[in-house]
Tab-separated table of N, CA and C in Angstrom:
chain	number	residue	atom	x	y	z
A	16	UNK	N	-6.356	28.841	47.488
A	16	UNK	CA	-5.743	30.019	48.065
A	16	UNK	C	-5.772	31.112	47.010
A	17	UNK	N	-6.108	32.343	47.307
A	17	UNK	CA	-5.480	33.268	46.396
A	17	UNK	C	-5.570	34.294	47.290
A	18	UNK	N	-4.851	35.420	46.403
A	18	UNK	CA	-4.600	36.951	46.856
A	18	UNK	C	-4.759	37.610	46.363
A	19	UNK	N	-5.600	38.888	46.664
A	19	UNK	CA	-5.476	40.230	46.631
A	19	UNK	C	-5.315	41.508	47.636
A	20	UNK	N	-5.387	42.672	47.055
A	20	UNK	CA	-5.271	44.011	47.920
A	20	UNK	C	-6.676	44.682	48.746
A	21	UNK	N	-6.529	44.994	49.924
A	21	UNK	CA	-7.425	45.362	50.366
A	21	UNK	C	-6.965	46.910	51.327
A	22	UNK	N	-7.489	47.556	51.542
A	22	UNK	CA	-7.457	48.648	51.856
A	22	UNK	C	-8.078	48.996	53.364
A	23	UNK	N	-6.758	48.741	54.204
A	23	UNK	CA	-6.908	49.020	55.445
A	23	UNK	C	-6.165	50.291	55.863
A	24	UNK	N	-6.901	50.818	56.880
A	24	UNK	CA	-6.670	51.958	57.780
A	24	UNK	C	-6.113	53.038	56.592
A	25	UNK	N	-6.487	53.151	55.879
A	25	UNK	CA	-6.139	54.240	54.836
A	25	UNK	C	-4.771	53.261	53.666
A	26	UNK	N	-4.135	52.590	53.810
A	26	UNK	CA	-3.132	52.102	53.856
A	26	UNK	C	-3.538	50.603	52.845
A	27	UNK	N	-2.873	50.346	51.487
A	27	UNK	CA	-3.374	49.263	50.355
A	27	UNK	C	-2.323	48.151	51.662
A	28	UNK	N	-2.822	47.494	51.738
A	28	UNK	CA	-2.698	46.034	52.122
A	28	UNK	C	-2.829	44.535	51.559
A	29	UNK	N	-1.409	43.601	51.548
A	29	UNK	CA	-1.920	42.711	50.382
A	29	UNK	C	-2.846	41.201	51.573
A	30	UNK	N	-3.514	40.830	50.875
A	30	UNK	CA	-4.233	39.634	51.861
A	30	UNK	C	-4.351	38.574	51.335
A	31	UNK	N	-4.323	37.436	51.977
A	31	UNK	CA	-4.124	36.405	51.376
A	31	UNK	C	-5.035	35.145	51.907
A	32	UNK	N	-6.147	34.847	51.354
A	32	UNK	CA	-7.137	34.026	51.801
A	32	UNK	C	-7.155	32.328	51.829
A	33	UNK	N	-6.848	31.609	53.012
A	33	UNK	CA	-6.875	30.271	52.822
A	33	UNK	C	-7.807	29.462	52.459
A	34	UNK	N	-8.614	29.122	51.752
A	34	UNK	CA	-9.883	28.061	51.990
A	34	UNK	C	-9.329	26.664	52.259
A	35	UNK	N	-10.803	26.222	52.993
A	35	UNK	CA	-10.244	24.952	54.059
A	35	UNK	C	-10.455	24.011	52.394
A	36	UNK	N	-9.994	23.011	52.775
A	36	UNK	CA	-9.863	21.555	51.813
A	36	UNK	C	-11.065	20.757	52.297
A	37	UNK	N	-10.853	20.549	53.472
A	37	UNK	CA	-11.870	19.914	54.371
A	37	UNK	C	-13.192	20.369	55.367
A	38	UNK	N	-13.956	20.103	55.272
A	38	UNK	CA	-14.909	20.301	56.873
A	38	UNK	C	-14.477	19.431	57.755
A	39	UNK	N	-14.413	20.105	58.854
A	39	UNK	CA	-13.721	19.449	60.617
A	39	UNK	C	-15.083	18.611	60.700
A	40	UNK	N	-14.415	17.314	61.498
A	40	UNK	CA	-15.533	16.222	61.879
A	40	UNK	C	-14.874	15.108	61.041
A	41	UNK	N	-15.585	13.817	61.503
A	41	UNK	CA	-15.276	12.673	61.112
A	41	UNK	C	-16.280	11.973	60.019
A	42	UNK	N	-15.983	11.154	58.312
A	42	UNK	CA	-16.818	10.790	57.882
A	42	UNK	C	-16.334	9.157	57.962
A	43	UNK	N	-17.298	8.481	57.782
A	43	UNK	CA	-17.219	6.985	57.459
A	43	UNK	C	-16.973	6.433	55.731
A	44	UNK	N	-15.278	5.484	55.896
A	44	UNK	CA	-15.254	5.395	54.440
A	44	UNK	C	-16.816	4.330	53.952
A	45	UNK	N	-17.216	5.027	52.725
A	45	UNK	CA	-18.667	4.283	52.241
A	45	UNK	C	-18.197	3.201	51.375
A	46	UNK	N	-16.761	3.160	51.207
A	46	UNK	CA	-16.217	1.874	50.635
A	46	UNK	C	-15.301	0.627	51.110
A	47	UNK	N	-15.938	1.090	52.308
A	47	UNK	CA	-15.536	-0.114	53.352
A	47	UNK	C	-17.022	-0.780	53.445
A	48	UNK	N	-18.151	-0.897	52.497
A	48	UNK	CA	-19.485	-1.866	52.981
A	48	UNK	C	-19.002	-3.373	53.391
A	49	UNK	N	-17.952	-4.230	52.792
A	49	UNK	CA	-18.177	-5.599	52.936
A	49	UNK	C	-16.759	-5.927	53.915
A	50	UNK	N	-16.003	-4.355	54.816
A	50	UNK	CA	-14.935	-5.035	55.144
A	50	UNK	C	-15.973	-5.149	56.733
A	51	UNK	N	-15.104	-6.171	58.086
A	51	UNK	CA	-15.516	-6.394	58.711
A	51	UNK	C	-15.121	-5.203	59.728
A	52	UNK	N	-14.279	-4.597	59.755
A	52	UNK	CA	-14.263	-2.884	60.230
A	52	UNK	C	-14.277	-2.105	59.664
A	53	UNK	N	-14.527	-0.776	59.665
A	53	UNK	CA	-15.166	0.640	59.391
A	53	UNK	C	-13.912	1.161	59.660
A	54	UNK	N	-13.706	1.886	58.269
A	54	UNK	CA	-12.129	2.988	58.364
A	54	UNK	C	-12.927	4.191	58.357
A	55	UNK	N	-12.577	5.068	59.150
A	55	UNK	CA	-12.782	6.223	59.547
A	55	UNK	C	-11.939	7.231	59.271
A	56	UNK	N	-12.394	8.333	58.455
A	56	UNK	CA	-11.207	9.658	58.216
A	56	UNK	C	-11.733	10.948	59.256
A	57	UNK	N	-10.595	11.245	60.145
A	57	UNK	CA	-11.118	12.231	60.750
A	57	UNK	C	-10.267	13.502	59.793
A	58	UNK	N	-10.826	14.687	60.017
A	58	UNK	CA	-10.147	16.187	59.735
A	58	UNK	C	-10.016	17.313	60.593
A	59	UNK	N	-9.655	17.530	61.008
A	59	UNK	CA	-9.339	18.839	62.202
A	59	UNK	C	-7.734	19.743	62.066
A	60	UNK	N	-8.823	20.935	62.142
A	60	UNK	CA	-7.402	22.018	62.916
A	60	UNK	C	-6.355	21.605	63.555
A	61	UNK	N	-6.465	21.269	64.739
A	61	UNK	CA	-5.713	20.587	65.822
A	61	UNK	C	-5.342	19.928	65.324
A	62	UNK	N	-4.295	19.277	66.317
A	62	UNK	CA	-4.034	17.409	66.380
A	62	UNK	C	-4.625	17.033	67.115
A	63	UNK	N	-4.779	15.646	67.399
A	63	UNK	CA	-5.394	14.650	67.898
A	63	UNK	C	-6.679	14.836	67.968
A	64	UNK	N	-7.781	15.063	66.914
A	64	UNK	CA	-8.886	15.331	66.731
A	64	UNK	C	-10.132	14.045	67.099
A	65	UNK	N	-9.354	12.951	67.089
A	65	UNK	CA	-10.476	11.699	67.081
A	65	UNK	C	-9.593	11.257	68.215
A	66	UNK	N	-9.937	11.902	69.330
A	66	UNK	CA	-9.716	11.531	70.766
A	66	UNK	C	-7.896	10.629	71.002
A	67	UNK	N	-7.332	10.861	70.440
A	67	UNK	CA	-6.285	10.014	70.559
A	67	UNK	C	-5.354	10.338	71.930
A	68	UNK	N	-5.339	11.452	72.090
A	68	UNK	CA	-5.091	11.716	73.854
A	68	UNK	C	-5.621	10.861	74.583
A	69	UNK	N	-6.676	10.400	74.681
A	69	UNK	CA	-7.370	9.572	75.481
A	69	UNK	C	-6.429	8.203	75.290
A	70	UNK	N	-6.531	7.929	74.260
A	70	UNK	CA	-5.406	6.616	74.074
A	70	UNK	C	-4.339	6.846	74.397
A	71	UNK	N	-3.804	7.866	74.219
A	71	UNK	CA	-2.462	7.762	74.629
A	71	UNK	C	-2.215	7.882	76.020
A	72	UNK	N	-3.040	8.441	76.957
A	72	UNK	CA	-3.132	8.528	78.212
A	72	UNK	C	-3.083	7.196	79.186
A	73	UNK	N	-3.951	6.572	78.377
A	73	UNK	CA	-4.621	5.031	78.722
A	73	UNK	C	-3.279	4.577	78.423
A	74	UNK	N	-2.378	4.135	77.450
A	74	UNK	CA	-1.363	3.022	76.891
A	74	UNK	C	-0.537	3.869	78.106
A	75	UNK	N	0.118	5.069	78.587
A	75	UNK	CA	1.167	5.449	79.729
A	75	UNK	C	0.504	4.994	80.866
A	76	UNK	N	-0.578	4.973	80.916
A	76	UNK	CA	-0.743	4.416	82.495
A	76	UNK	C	-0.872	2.853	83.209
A	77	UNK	N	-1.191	2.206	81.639
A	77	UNK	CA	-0.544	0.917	81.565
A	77	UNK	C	0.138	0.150	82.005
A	78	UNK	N	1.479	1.051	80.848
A	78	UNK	CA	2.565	1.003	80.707
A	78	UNK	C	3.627	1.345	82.241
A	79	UNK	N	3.213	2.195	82.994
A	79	UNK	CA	3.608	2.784	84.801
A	79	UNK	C	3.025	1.900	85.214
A	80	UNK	N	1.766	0.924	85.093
A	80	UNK	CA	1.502	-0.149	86.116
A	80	UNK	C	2.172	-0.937	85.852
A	81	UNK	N	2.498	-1.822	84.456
A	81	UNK	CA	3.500	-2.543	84.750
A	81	UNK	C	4.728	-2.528	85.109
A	82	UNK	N	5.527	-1.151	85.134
A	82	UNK	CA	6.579	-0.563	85.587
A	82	UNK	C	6.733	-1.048	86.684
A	83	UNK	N	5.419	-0.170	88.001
A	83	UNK	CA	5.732	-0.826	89.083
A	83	UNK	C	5.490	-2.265	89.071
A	84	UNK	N	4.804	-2.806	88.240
A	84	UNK	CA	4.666	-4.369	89.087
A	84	UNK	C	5.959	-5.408	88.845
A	85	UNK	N	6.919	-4.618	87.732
A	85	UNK	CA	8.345	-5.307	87.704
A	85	UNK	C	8.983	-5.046	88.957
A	86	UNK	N	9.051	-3.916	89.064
A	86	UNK	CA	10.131	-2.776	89.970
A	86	UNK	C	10.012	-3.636	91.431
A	87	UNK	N	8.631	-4.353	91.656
A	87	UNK	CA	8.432	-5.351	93.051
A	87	UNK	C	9.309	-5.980	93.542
């Protein structure tokens, strides 16, 4: 991060520039070669960047079927 002055509409203005840490997208850890699953780091703006809505959608609707199939 840093800051300086910039000069808008006639008028000194102070500005303040974020740089990202990360690039958005998902990489594969390369030091997972000998485990038997693949850890994955995702990075994004948002939340839920590596589809996790989708999961969570899936586990509530589940979760309402077995609802009703107690509620019988």
């Amino acid at each position: 991060m840093n800051g300086y002055q910039e000069r808008r509409n006639g008028k000194w203005t102070n500005v303040i520039k974020i740089n990202e840490v990360y690039e958005e997208g998902c990489v594969e850890n390369p030091g997972d070669v000998e485990r038997v699953t693949r850890t994955e780091h995702c990075y994004c703006r948002g939340a839920l960047c590596n589809d996790a809505a989708v999961v969570a959608s899936s586990v509530l609707a589940i979760i309402t079927g077995i609802g009703l199939l107690v509620l019988r």
